[in-house]
N, CA, C and O atoms as a DFTB+ gen file, in Angstrom:
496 C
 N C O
     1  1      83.376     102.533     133.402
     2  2      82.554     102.920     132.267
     3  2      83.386     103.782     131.316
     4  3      83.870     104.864     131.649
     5  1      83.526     103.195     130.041
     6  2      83.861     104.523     129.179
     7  2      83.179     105.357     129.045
     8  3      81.982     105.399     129.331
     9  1      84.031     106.397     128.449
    10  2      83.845     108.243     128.824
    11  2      84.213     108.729     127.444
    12  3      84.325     109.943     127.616
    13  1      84.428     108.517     126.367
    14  2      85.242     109.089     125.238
    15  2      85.266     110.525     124.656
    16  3      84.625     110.915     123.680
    17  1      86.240     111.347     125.537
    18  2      86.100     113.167     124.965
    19  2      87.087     113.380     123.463
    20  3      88.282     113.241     123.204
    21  1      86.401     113.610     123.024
    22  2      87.404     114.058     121.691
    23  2      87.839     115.312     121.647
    24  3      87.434     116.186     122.414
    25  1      88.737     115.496     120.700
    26  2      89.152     117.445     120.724
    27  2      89.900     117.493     119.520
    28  3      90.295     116.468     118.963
    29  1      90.094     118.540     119.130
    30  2      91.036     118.867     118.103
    31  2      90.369     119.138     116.655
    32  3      90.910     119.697     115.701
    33  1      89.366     118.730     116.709
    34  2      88.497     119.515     115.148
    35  2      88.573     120.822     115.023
    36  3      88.970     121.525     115.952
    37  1      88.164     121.358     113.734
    38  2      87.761     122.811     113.549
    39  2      87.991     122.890     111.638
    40  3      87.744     122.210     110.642
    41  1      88.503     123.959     111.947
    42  2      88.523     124.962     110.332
    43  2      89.881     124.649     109.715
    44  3      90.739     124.838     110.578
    45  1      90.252     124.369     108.916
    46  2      91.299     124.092     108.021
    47  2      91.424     124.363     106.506
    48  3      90.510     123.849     105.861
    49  1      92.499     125.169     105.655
    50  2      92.304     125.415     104.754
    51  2      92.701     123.839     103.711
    52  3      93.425     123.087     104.363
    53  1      92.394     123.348     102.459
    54  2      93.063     122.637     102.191
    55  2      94.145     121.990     102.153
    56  3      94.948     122.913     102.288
    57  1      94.791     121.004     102.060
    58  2      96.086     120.721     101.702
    59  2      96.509     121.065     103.598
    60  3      97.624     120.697     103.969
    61  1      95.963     121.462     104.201
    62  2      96.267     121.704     105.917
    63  2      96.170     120.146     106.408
    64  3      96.112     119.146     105.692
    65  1      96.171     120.235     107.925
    66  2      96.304     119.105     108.857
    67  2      95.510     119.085     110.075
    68  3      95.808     120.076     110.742
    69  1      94.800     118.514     110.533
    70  2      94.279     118.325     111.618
    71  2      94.799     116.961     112.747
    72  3      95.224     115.952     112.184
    73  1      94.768     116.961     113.767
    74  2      95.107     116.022     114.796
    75  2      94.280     116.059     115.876
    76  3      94.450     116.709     116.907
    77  1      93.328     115.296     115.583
    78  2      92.188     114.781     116.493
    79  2      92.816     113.725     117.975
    80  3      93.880     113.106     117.950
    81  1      92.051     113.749     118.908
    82  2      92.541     113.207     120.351
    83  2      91.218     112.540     120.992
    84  3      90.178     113.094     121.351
    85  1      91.543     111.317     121.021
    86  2      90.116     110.502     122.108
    87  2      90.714     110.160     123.078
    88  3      91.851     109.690     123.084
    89  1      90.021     110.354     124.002
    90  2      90.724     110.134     125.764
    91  2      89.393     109.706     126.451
    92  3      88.274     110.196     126.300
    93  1      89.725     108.838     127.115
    94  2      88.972     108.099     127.788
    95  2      88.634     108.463     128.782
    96  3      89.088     107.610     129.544
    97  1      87.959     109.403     129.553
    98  2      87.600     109.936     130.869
    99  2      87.389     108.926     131.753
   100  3      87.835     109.169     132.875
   101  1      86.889     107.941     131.628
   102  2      86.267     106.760     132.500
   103  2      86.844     106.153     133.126
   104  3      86.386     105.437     134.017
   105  1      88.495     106.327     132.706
   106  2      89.319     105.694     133.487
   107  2      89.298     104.283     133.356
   108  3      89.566     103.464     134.234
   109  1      88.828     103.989     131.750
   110  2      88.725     102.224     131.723
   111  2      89.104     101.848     130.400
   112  3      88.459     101.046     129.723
   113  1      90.338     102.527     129.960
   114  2      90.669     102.373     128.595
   115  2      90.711     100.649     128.267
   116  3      90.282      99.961     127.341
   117  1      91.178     100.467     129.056
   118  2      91.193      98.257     128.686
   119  2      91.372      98.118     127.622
   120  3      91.078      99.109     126.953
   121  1      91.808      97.157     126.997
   122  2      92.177      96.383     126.517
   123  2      91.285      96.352     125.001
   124  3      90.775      95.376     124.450
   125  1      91.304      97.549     124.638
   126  2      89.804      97.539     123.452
   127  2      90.710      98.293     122.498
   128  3      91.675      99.055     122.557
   129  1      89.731      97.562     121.351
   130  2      90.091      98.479     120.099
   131  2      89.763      99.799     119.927
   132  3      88.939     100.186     120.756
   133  1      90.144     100.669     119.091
   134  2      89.551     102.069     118.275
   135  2      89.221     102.511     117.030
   136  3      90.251     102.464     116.357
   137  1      88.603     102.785     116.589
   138  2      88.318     103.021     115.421
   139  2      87.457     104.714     115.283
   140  3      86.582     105.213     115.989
   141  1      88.143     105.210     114.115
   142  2      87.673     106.704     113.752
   143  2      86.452     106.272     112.519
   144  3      86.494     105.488     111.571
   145  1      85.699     106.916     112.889
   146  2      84.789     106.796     111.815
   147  2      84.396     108.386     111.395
   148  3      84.639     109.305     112.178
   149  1      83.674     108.650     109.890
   150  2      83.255     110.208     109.589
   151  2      81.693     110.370     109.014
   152  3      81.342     109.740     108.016
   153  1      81.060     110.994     109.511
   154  2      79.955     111.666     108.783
   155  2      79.605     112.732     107.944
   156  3      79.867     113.834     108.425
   157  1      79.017     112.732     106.672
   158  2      78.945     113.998     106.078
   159  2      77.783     114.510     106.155
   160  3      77.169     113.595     106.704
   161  1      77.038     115.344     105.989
   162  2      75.997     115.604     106.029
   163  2      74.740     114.993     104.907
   164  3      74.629     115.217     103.701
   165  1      73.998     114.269     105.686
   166  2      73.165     113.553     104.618
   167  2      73.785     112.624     103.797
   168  3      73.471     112.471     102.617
   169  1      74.775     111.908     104.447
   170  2      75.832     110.329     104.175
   171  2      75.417     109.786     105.105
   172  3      75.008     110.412     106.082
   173  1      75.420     108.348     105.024
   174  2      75.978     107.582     106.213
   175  2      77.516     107.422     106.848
   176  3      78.509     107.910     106.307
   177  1      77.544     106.584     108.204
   178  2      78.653     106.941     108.657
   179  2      79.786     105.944     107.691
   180  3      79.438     105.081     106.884
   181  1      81.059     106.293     107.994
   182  2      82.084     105.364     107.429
   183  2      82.895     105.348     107.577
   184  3      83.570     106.375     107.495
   185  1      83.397     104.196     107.893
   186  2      84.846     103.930     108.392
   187  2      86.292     104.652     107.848
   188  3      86.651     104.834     106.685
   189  1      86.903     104.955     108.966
   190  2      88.001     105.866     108.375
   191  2      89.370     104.868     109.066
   192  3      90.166     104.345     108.286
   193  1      89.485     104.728     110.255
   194  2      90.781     104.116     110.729
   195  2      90.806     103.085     111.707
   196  3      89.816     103.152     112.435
   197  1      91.568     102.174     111.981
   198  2      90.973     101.678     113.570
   199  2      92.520     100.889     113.641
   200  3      93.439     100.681     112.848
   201  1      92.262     100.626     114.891
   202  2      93.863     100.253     115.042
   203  2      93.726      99.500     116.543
   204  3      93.090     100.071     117.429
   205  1      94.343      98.215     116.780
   206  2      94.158      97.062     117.896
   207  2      94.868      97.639     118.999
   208  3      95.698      98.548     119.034
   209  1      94.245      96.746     120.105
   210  2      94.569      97.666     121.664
   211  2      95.967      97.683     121.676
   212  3      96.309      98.579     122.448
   213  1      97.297      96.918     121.015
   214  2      98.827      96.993     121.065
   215  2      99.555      97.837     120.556
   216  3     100.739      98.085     120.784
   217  1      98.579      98.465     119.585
   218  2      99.151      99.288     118.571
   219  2      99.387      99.121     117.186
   220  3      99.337      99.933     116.262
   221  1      99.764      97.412     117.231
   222  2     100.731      96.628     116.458
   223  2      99.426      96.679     114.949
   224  3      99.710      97.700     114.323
   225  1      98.662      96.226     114.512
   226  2      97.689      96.510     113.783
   227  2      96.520      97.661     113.539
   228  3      95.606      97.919     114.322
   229  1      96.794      98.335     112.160
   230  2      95.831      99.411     111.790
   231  2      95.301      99.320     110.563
   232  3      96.180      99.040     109.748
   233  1      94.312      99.429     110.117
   234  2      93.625      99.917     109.024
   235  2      93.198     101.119     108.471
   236  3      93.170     102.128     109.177
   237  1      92.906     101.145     107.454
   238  2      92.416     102.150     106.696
   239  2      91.537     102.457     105.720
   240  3      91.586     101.596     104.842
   241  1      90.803     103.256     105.504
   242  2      89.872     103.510     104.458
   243  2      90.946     103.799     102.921
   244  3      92.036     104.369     102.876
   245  1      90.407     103.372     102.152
   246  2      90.946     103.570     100.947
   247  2      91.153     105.329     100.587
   248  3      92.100     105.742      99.918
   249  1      90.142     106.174     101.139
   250  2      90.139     107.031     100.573
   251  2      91.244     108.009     101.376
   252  3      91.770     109.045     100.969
   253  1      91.401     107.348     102.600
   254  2      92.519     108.176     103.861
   255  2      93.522     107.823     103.448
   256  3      94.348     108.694     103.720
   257  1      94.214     106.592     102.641
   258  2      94.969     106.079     103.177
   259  2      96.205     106.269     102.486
   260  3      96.243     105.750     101.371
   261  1      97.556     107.079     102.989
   262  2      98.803     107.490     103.205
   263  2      98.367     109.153     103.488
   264  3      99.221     109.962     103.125
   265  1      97.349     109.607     103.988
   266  2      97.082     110.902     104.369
   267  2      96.961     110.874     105.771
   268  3      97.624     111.677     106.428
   269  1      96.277     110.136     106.282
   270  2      96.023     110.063     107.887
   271  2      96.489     108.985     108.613
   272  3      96.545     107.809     108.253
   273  1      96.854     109.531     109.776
   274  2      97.630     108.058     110.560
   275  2      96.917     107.965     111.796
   276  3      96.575     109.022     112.327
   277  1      96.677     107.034     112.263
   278  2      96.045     106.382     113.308
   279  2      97.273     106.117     114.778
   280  3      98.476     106.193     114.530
   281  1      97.016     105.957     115.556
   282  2      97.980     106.160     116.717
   283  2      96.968     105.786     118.322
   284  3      95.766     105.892     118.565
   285  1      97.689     105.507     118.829
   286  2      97.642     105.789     120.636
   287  2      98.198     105.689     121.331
   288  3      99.170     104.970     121.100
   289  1      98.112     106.162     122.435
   290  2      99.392     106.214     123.843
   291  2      98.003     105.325     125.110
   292  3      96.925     105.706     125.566
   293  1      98.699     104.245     125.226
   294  2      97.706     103.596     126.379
   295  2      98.047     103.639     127.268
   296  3      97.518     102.752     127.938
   297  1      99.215     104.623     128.222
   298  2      99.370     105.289     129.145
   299  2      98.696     106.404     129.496
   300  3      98.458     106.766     130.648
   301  1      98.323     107.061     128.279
   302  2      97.592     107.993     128.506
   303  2      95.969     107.736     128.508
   304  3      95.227     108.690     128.744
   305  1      95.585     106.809     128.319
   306  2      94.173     106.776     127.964
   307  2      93.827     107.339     126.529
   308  3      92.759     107.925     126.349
   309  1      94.638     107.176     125.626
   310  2      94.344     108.352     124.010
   311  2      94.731     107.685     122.918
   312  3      95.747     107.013     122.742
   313  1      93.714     107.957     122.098
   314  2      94.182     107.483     120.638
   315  2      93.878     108.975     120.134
   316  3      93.205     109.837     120.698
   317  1      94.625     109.040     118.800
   318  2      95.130     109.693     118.115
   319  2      94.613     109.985     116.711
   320  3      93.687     109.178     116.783
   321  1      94.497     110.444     115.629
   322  2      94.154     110.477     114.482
   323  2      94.753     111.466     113.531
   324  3      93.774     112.054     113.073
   325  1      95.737     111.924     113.033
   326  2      96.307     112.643     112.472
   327  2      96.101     112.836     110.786
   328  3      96.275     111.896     110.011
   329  1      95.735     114.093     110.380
   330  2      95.160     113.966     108.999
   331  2      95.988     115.099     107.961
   332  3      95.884     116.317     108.111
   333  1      96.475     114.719     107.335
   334  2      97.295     115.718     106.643
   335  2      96.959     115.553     105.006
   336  3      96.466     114.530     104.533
   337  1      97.324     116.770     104.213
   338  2      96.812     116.833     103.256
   339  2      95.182     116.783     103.079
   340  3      94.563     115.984     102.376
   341  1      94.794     117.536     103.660
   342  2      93.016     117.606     103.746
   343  2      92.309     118.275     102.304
   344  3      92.719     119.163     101.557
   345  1      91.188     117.515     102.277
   346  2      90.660     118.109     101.365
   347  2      89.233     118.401     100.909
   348  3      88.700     117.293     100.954
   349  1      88.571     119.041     100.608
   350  2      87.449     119.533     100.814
   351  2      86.142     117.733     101.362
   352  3      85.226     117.411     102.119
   353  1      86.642     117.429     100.759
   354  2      85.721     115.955     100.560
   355  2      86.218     115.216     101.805
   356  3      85.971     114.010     101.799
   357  1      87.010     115.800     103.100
   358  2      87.320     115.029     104.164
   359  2      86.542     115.901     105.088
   360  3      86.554     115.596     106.281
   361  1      85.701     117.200     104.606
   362  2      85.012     117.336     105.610
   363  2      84.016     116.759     106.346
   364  3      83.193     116.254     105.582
   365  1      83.743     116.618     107.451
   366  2      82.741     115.757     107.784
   367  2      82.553     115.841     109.677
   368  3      83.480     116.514     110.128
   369  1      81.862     115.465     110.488
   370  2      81.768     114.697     111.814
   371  2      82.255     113.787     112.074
   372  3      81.776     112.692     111.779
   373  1      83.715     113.983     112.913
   374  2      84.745     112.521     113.400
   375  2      83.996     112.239     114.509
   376  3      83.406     113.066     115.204
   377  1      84.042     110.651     114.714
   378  2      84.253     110.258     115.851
   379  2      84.762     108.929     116.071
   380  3      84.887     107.949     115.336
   381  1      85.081     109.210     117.553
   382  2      86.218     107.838     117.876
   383  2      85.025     106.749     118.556
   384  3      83.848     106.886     118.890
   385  1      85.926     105.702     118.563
   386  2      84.977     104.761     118.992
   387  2      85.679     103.829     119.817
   388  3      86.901     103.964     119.749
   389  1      85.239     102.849     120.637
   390  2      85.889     101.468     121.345
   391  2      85.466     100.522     120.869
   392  3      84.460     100.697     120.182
   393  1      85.954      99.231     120.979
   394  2      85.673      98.247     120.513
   395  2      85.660      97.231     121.712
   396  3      86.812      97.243     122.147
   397  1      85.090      96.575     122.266
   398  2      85.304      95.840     123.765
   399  2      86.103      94.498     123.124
   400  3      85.619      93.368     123.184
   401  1      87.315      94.784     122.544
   402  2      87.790      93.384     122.075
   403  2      89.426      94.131     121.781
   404  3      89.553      95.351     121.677
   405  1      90.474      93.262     121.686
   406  2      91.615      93.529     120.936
   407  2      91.696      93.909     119.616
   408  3      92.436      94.768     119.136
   409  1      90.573      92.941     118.841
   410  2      90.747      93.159     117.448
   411  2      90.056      94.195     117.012
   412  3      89.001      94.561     117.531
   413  1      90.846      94.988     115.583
   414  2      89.933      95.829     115.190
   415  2      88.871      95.332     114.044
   416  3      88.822      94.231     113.497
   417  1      88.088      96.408     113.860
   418  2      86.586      96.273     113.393
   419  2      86.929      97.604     112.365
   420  3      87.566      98.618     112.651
   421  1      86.080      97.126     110.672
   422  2      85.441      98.107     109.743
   423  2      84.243      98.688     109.900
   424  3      83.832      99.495     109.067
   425  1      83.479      98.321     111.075
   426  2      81.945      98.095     111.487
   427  2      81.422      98.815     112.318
   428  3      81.640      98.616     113.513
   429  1      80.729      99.675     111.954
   430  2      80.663     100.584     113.559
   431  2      79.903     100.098     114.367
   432  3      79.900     100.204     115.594
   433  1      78.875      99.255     113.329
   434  2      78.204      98.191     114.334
   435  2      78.869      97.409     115.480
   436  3      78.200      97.153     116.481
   437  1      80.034      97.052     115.394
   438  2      80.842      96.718     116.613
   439  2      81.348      96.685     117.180
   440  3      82.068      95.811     117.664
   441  1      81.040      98.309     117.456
   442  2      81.916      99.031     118.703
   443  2      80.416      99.572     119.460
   444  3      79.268      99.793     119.077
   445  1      81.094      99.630     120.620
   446  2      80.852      99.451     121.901
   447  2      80.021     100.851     122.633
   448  3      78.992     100.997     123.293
   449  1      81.339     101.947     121.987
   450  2      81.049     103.267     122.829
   451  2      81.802     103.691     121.966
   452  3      82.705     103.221     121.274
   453  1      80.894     105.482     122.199
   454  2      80.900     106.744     121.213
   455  2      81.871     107.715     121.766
   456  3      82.389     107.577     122.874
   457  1      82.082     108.620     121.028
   458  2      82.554     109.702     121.499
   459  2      81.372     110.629     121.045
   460  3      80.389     110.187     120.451
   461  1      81.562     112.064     121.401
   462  2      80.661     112.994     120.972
   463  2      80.532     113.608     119.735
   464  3      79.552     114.279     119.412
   465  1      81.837     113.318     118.791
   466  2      81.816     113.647     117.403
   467  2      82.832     115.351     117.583
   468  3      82.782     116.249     118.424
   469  1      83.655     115.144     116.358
   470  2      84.055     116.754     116.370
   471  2      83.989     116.967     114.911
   472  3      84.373     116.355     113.914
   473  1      83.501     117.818     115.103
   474  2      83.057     118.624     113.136
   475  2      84.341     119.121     112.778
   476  3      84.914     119.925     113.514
   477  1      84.920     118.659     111.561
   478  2      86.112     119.092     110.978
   479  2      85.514     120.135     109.210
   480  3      84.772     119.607     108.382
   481  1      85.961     121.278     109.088
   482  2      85.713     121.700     107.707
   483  2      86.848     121.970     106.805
   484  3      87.624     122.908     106.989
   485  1      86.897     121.499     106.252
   486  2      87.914     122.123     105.203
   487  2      87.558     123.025     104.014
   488  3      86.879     122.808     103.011
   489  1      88.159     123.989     104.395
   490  2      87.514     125.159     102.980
   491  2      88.537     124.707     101.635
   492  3      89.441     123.890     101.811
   493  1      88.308     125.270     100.425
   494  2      89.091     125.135      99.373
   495  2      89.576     126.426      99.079
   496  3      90.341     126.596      98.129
């Protein structure tokens, strides 16, 4: 069964960096995709990154994209999310996700399993 713990959110001043971590407790990372998605308060959710179980393919949101990098170590059970250059409008509720497939997904509709979300703020 997946398990997905996230970590690494918090407080950041602008123009700072955050590096978010999903790890699979369940001990069943397999063969699945990931994808980061964000919430703002009183938004819906939306796709931010996702990247195929090899590594070899990633995507991006237009609004992330040459700011945050997507990553995982499938030795470790972990994907990765690295966000640099932050800015007030990237604050929001991350969370990681699985995908029970190789390929990745824009959709949160088709993923599988959650993580618990980590609240990121960025002050200005």
């Amino acid at each position: 069964q997946v398990q997905l713990v996230e970590s690494g959110g918090g407080l950041v001043q602008a123009r700072g960096s955050l590096r978010l971590s999903c790890a699979d407790s369940g001990g069943t990372w397999g063969r699945y995709a990931v994808g980061w998605f964000r919430q703002a308060p009183e938004k819906e959710r939306e796709f931010v990154a996702a990247i195929s179980w090899s590594g070899t393919t990633t995507y991006y949101a237009d609004q992330v994209k040459g700011r945050f990098t997507i990553s995982r170590d499938n030795a470790k059970n972990t994907a990765y999310l690295q966000m640099d250059s932050l800015n007030p409008e990237d604050a929001a509720a991350y969370y990681c996700a699985v995908r029970f497939s190789r390929l990745t997904s824009k959709d949160p509709v088709e993923y599988d399993a959650w993580g618990q979300g980590q609240q990121d703020t960025v002050s200005s």
